[in-house]
Amino acid sequence: MENSIIKRQVILAFFILILPFCGCAQVLQSRQTTLMGSVFEITIVAQDSTLAQQHISAVIDEIERIENLISEWRPHTQISEVNRNAGIRPIKVDKEVFDLTARAIAYAEMTHGAFDISIIAMDKIWSFDGSMDTLPTAEAVQQSVQNVGYKFIILDSIQQTIFLSKKGMKIGFGSIGKGYAADMGRALMLHNHIPAGIVNASGDIATWGTQPNGKPWAIGINNPFKNHRILKTIKLTDGAIATSGSYEKYAEINGKRYAHIINPKTGYPATGITSVTIYGPSAEYANALSTSVMVLGLIEGTELLKKNPTYKYVIQTDQGKVKKN
């Protein structure tokens, strides 16, 4: 289960406001706002400030549209309706919601359940706000996963319905929803012929084009063991990046750190990896991979990444070892 707090390890570097570009003056405009429970920053390169701000507003509207479809926290959304009818009846949804759910199930199949959108049904037996000082009982952990299992998410492509076959189940897109929103914001801007920009969904980032000076967007990945130190700088034009990590949101009990990212099959926090950054074409897919690698661990996670050669990675273990390709 992702949390936007850890996303602050990804930072954008050196924006230049007005420079010659393609033979004409270009401006770079950015705006921050809270969407999907997280801080989004939208950056647009356009011919003038007014046009840039108009397109930033269009991206914000698109993300709000998505949130009003897939949020499990807003009672009027289609996903909330699906969750309310768990064990009762299938719910017809928009094709966009159906397809996103189908992809999430494909990610679960690909990772043998390390990725699972039904994990939000877990009882809240873990707390990562600093208040937890004792481990939950084994019985409590076992009970917490009773309503988790992607194989109980039943899709009917003919009727375009989603049915959660076990009462008490829930699904949510905290793990890939912001990445999907970043991808969709970028797609909208490309459709509108905006030459360049970034949609930064609290660290799930989609980029296109270049800075006004013609250089790629530079995105720095912080070193979780050294404050204010950059582990690696990624240069992107048409690409995306996502990071999952354990070092800013965790519980420390008896000298051991327990990450906020939970293994859906065991109910216990992921261990062994401090941060995973994935970059490639899609922010949604990069985030699915980064979350899965955190759960799978270094060996199995690296094997998964080898099957996805269009995505590059930087992994840092709890011992400070860095693995990248």
Short mmCIF file of C-alpha atoms in Angstrom, two decimals:
data_model
loop_
_atom_site.label_atom_id
_atom_site.label_comp_id
_atom_site.label_asym_id
_atom_site.label_seq_id
_atom_site.Cartn_x
_atom_site.Cartn_y
_atom_site.Cartn_z
CA MET A 1 0.00 0.00 0.00
CA GLU A 2 1.60 3.14 -1.20
CA ASN A 3 1.74 6.30 0.78
CA SER A 4 2.51 9.62 -0.79
CA ILE A 5 4.85 10.67 2.02
CA ILE A 6 7.69 8.49 0.78
CA LYS A 7 7.33 10.02 -2.65
CA ARG A 8 9.17 13.10 -1.52
CA GLN A 9 12.40 11.27 -2.23
CA VAL A 10 11.91 12.13 -5.92
CA ILE A 11 12.71 15.75 -6.72
CA LEU A 12 12.66 17.75 -9.91
CA ALA A 13 15.78 19.67 -10.86
CA PHE A 14 16.58 23.06 -12.43
CA PHE A 15 13.50 24.49 -14.14
CA ILE A 16 14.35 27.50 -16.34
CA LEU A 17 11.45 29.86 -16.79
CA ILE A 18 11.95 31.66 -20.08
CA LEU A 19 14.42 30.65 -22.76
CA PRO A 20 14.48 30.45 -26.55
CA PHE A 21 13.10 27.13 -27.71
CA CYS A 22 12.35 25.92 -31.24
CA GLY A 23 12.88 29.44 -32.53
CA CYS A 24 10.21 31.03 -30.36
CA ALA A 25 9.86 32.21 -26.78
CA GLN A 26 8.54 29.56 -24.43
CA VAL A 27 7.51 29.80 -20.81
CA LEU A 28 7.50 27.17 -18.14
CA GLN A 29 4.71 27.37 -15.56
CA SER A 30 4.09 25.13 -12.53
CA ARG A 31 1.27 24.80 -10.05
CA GLN A 32 0.84 22.65 -6.95
CA THR A 33 -2.49 21.37 -5.73
CA THR A 34 -3.87 18.55 -3.59
CA LEU A 35 -5.53 15.75 -5.53
CA MET A 36 -6.22 12.10 -4.65
CA GLY A 37 -5.08 12.89 -1.11
CA SER A 38 -1.60 13.86 -2.29
CA VAL A 39 0.32 16.88 -3.55
CA PHE A 40 0.43 17.10 -7.33
CA GLU A 41 2.68 19.47 -9.25
CA ILE A 42 1.85 20.12 -12.89
CA THR A 43 4.44 21.81 -15.08
CA ILE A 44 3.66 22.97 -18.61
CA VAL A 45 5.84 24.47 -21.34
CA ALA A 46 3.77 26.72 -23.63
CA GLN A 47 3.90 29.87 -25.71
CA ASP A 48 2.72 32.13 -22.90
CA SER A 49 1.78 32.05 -19.24
CA THR A 50 -1.94 32.31 -19.81
CA LEU A 51 -1.99 29.32 -22.14
CA ALA A 52 0.21 27.31 -19.77
CA GLN A 53 -2.08 28.00 -16.82
CA GLN A 54 -5.14 27.03 -18.86
CA HIS A 55 -3.60 23.68 -19.66
CA ILE A 56 -2.53 23.13 -16.07
CA SER A 57 -6.17 23.62 -15.12
CA ALA A 58 -7.18 21.08 -17.77
CA VAL A 59 -4.81 18.51 -16.26
CA ILE A 60 -6.24 19.19 -12.80
CA ASP A 61 -9.77 18.69 -14.14
CA GLU A 62 -8.71 15.38 -15.71
CA ILE A 63 -7.23 14.11 -12.45
CA GLU A 64 -10.34 15.14 -10.53
CA ARG A 65 -12.44 13.26 -13.09
CA ILE A 66 -10.37 10.13 -12.49
CA GLU A 67 -10.58 10.53 -8.72
CA ASN A 68 -14.36 10.73 -9.00
CA LEU A 69 -14.33 7.36 -10.73
CA ILE A 70 -11.85 5.30 -8.71
CA SER A 71 -11.53 6.76 -5.21
CA GLU A 72 -12.53 4.29 -2.51
CA TRP A 73 -12.87 7.21 -0.06
CA ARG A 74 -15.51 9.18 -1.94
CA PRO A 75 -18.90 7.46 -1.45
CA HIS A 76 -20.30 8.38 -4.86
CA THR A 77 -17.60 6.71 -6.97
CA GLN A 78 -17.99 3.51 -8.96
CA ILE A 79 -15.31 1.77 -6.90
CA SER A 80 -17.08 2.68 -3.66
CA GLU A 81 -20.25 1.17 -5.13
CA VAL A 82 -18.33 -2.00 -6.00
CA ASN A 83 -17.00 -2.20 -2.43
CA ARG A 84 -20.43 -1.66 -0.87
CA ASN A 85 -21.78 -4.58 -2.88
CA ALA A 86 -19.02 -7.06 -2.04
CA GLY A 87 -20.58 -10.50 -1.72
CA ILE A 88 -23.93 -9.14 -2.90
CA ARG A 89 -23.98 -8.34 -6.62
CA PRO A 90 -21.85 -7.24 -9.58
CA ILE A 91 -21.66 -3.53 -10.37
CA LYS A 92 -21.56 -2.16 -13.91
CA VAL A 93 -18.75 0.37 -14.34
CA ASP A 94 -17.31 2.57 -17.05
CA LYS A 95 -14.93 0.91 -19.48
CA GLU A 96 -12.08 3.01 -18.08
CA VAL A 97 -12.66 1.66 -14.56
CA PHE A 98 -13.11 -1.88 -15.86
CA ASP A 99 -9.89 -1.75 -17.87
CA LEU A 100 -7.88 -0.29 -14.96
CA THR A 101 -9.15 -3.09 -12.72
CA ALA A 102 -8.31 -5.67 -15.37
CA ARG A 103 -4.76 -4.34 -15.60
CA ALA A 104 -4.44 -4.43 -11.80
CA ILE A 105 -5.44 -8.10 -11.84
CA ALA A 106 -2.88 -8.73 -14.58
CA TYR A 107 -0.21 -7.13 -12.36
CA ALA A 108 -1.29 -9.43 -9.54
CA GLU A 109 -1.01 -12.47 -11.80
CA MET A 110 2.39 -11.31 -13.05
CA THR A 111 3.71 -10.95 -9.49
CA HIS A 112 1.98 -14.04 -8.05
CA GLY A 113 -0.02 -11.87 -5.69
CA ALA A 114 2.73 -9.53 -4.48
CA PHE A 115 0.64 -6.77 -6.02
CA ASP A 116 -3.02 -6.87 -4.98
CA ILE A 117 -5.59 -4.05 -5.06
CA SER A 118 -7.76 -5.93 -2.55
CA ILE A 119 -5.19 -5.37 0.20
CA ILE A 120 -7.10 -2.33 1.46
CA ALA A 121 -9.60 -4.73 3.08
CA MET A 122 -6.99 -5.64 5.69
CA ASP A 123 -7.87 -4.79 9.26
CA LYS A 124 -5.84 -1.85 10.49
CA ILE A 125 -3.58 -3.81 12.80
CA TRP A 126 -0.42 -1.99 11.71
CA SER A 127 0.15 1.68 12.46
CA PHE A 128 2.94 3.73 10.93
CA ASP A 129 2.41 7.08 12.63
CA GLY A 130 4.96 6.45 15.38
CA SER A 131 2.42 5.19 17.91
CA MET A 132 2.99 1.45 17.47
CA ASP A 133 5.47 -0.13 19.89
CA THR A 134 4.43 -3.80 19.98
CA LEU A 135 3.86 -6.34 17.25
CA PRO A 136 0.33 -7.57 16.52
CA THR A 137 -0.34 -11.17 17.40
CA ALA A 138 0.10 -13.85 14.75
CA GLU A 139 -3.62 -14.56 15.02
CA ALA A 140 -4.48 -10.92 14.33
CA VAL A 141 -2.21 -10.84 11.29
CA GLN A 142 -3.70 -14.07 9.95
CA GLN A 143 -7.21 -12.73 10.43
CA SER A 144 -6.33 -9.47 8.65
CA VAL A 145 -5.77 -11.17 5.29
CA GLN A 146 -9.02 -13.14 5.25
CA ASN A 147 -10.69 -10.68 2.87
CA VAL A 148 -7.63 -10.15 0.67
CA GLY A 149 -7.24 -11.98 -2.61
CA TYR A 150 -7.29 -10.73 -6.18
CA LYS A 151 -8.70 -14.05 -7.42
CA PHE A 152 -11.99 -13.13 -5.74
CA ILE A 153 -12.31 -10.07 -8.01
CA ILE A 154 -14.66 -11.28 -10.75
CA LEU A 155 -14.77 -9.36 -14.02
CA ASP A 156 -17.47 -9.80 -16.65
CA SER A 157 -16.26 -8.24 -19.89
CA ILE A 158 -19.63 -8.73 -21.62
CA GLN A 159 -21.66 -6.96 -18.94
CA GLN A 160 -18.68 -4.73 -17.99
CA THR A 161 -19.16 -5.47 -14.29
CA ILE A 162 -16.94 -5.93 -11.26
CA PHE A 163 -17.96 -8.32 -8.49
CA LEU A 164 -16.12 -8.91 -5.23
CA SER A 165 -17.21 -12.43 -4.41
CA LYS A 166 -16.39 -12.33 -0.67
CA LYS A 167 -18.37 -10.13 1.67
CA GLY A 168 -16.02 -7.73 3.44
CA MET A 169 -13.70 -7.39 0.45
CA LYS A 170 -12.63 -4.00 -0.87
CA ILE A 171 -10.48 -2.81 -3.73
CA GLY A 172 -8.55 0.44 -4.07
CA PHE A 173 -6.04 2.01 -6.40
CA GLY A 174 -3.66 3.66 -3.95
CA SER A 175 -0.84 1.64 -5.50
CA ILE A 176 -1.33 2.67 -9.14
CA GLY A 177 -4.04 5.35 -9.18
CA LYS A 178 -1.70 8.35 -9.03
CA GLY A 179 0.56 6.86 -11.68
CA TYR A 180 -2.46 6.29 -13.89
CA ALA A 181 -3.57 9.89 -13.32
CA ALA A 182 -0.09 11.15 -14.25
CA ASP A 183 -0.15 9.10 -17.45
CA MET A 184 -3.62 10.39 -18.34
CA GLY A 185 -2.65 14.00 -17.67
CA ARG A 186 0.30 13.60 -20.01
CA ALA A 187 -1.90 11.93 -22.65
CA LEU A 188 -4.34 14.83 -22.52
CA MET A 189 -1.56 17.38 -23.01
CA LEU A 190 -0.09 15.43 -25.93
CA HIS A 191 -3.56 15.33 -27.48
CA ASN A 192 -3.73 19.11 -27.05
CA HIS A 193 -0.32 19.50 -28.75
CA ILE A 194 1.42 20.89 -25.68
CA PRO A 195 5.14 20.43 -26.46
CA ALA A 196 6.48 19.56 -23.03
CA GLY A 197 5.74 19.21 -19.36
CA ILE A 198 5.57 17.06 -16.25
CA VAL A 199 2.74 15.66 -14.21
CA ASN A 200 4.20 14.88 -10.79
CA ALA A 201 1.73 12.92 -8.67
CA SER A 202 3.67 12.96 -5.39
CA GLY A 203 6.57 11.19 -7.05
CA ASP A 204 4.71 9.17 -9.66
CA ILE A 205 5.92 11.27 -12.57
CA ALA A 206 5.05 11.36 -16.27
CA THR A 207 7.14 13.57 -18.56
CA TRP A 208 7.12 14.55 -22.21
CA GLY A 209 9.21 16.84 -24.37
CA THR A 210 12.11 18.81 -22.93
CA GLN A 211 12.84 21.85 -20.80
CA PRO A 212 12.67 25.21 -22.63
CA ASN A 213 16.45 25.07 -23.11
CA GLY A 214 16.11 21.79 -24.99
CA LYS A 215 17.58 19.64 -22.22
CA PRO A 216 15.80 16.57 -20.80
CA TRP A 217 13.96 16.82 -17.51
CA ALA A 218 16.35 15.94 -14.69
CA ILE A 219 14.89 13.99 -11.79
CA GLY A 220 17.00 13.26 -8.74
CA ILE A 221 16.54 10.24 -6.50
CA ASN A 222 17.47 10.90 -2.89
CA ASN A 223 19.75 8.58 -0.99
CA PRO A 224 17.61 7.30 1.91
CA PHE A 225 20.71 6.81 4.07
CA LYS A 226 22.24 10.23 3.43
CA ASN A 227 20.04 13.28 3.88
CA HIS A 228 20.12 15.79 1.04
CA ARG A 229 22.32 13.53 -1.09
CA ILE A 230 21.29 12.43 -4.58
CA LEU A 231 21.72 8.73 -5.27
CA LYS A 232 21.21 9.07 -9.02
CA THR A 233 19.88 11.63 -11.49
CA ILE A 234 17.52 10.32 -14.16
CA LYS A 235 17.15 12.30 -17.40
CA LEU A 236 13.81 11.85 -19.11
CA THR A 237 12.03 13.23 -22.15
CA ASP A 238 9.07 11.00 -22.93
CA GLY A 239 9.12 8.78 -19.87
CA ALA A 240 7.90 8.11 -16.38
CA ILE A 241 9.28 7.27 -12.97
CA ALA A 242 7.88 5.91 -9.70
CA THR A 243 9.41 5.17 -6.31
CA SER A 244 8.34 2.97 -3.43
CA GLY A 245 10.16 2.99 -0.12
CA SER A 246 10.09 2.25 3.57
CA TYR A 247 12.42 4.80 5.10
CA GLU A 248 10.00 7.66 5.81
CA LYS A 249 6.91 5.75 6.91
CA TYR A 250 7.52 2.74 9.10
CA ALA A 251 7.16 1.30 12.58
CA GLU A 252 10.26 0.56 14.64
CA ILE A 253 9.66 -2.19 17.20
CA ASN A 254 12.38 -3.78 19.32
CA GLY A 255 15.04 -2.19 17.14
CA LYS A 256 13.60 -3.55 13.87
CA ARG A 257 12.04 -1.43 11.15
CA TYR A 258 8.71 -2.54 9.64
CA ALA A 259 7.79 -0.91 6.33
CA HIS A 260 4.32 0.47 5.61
CA ILE A 261 4.14 -1.64 2.44
CA ILE A 262 2.40 -4.88 3.41
CA ASN A 263 2.75 -8.29 1.79
CA PRO A 264 -0.84 -9.12 0.73
CA LYS A 265 -0.34 -12.85 1.22
CA THR A 266 1.17 -12.79 4.70
CA GLY A 267 -0.16 -9.61 6.25
CA TYR A 268 3.35 -8.66 7.39
CA PRO A 269 5.36 -5.63 6.23
CA ALA A 270 7.84 -6.01 3.42
CA THR A 271 11.47 -6.30 4.54
CA GLY A 272 14.91 -6.20 2.96
CA ILE A 273 14.53 -3.23 0.62
CA THR A 274 14.58 0.43 1.61
CA SER A 275 13.69 1.99 -1.74
CA VAL A 276 12.87 1.01 -5.31
CA THR A 277 12.80 3.46 -8.20
CA ILE A 278 11.52 2.28 -11.58
CA TYR A 279 11.56 4.33 -14.76
CA GLY A 280 10.24 3.63 -18.23
CA PRO A 281 7.28 4.52 -20.47
CA SER A 282 4.34 4.41 -18.01
CA ALA A 283 4.01 5.80 -14.47
CA GLU A 284 1.20 3.36 -13.70
CA TYR A 285 3.25 0.35 -14.69
CA ALA A 286 6.39 1.69 -13.01
CA ASN A 287 4.47 2.05 -9.75
CA ALA A 288 3.04 -1.46 -10.03
CA LEU A 289 6.59 -2.74 -10.45
CA SER A 290 8.07 -0.68 -7.62
CA THR A 291 5.39 -1.80 -5.15
CA SER A 292 5.79 -5.43 -6.21
CA VAL A 293 9.58 -5.40 -5.88
CA MET A 294 9.29 -4.04 -2.33
CA VAL A 295 7.13 -7.05 -1.45
CA LEU A 296 9.03 -9.67 -3.44
CA GLY A 297 12.46 -8.70 -2.14
CA LEU A 298 15.73 -8.27 -3.98
CA ILE A 299 16.12 -11.70 -5.61
CA GLU A 300 12.56 -12.30 -6.80
CA GLY A 301 12.08 -8.60 -7.51
CA THR A 302 15.13 -8.47 -9.77
CA GLU A 303 13.87 -11.54 -11.63
CA LEU A 304 10.57 -9.75 -12.23
CA LEU A 305 12.39 -6.69 -13.56
CA LYS A 306 14.43 -8.81 -15.96
CA LYS A 307 11.13 -9.74 -17.60
CA ASN A 308 10.40 -6.03 -18.13
CA PRO A 309 13.51 -4.82 -19.99
CA THR A 310 11.96 -1.50 -21.09
CA TYR A 311 11.97 -0.43 -17.43
CA LYS A 312 15.18 0.49 -15.59
CA TYR A 313 15.62 0.41 -11.84
CA VAL A 314 17.57 1.60 -8.83
CA ILE A 315 17.15 -0.56 -5.73
CA GLN A 316 18.65 0.16 -2.32
CA THR A 317 18.57 -2.58 0.30
CA ASP A 318 18.23 -2.16 4.06
CA GLN A 319 21.99 -2.72 4.28
CA GLY A 320 22.68 0.18 1.91
CA LYS A 321 23.55 -1.97 -1.08
CA VAL A 322 22.57 -0.37 -4.41
CA LYS A 323 21.51 -2.47 -7.40
CA LYS A 324 20.69 -0.85 -10.74
CA ASN A 325 20.69 -1.53 -14.45
#
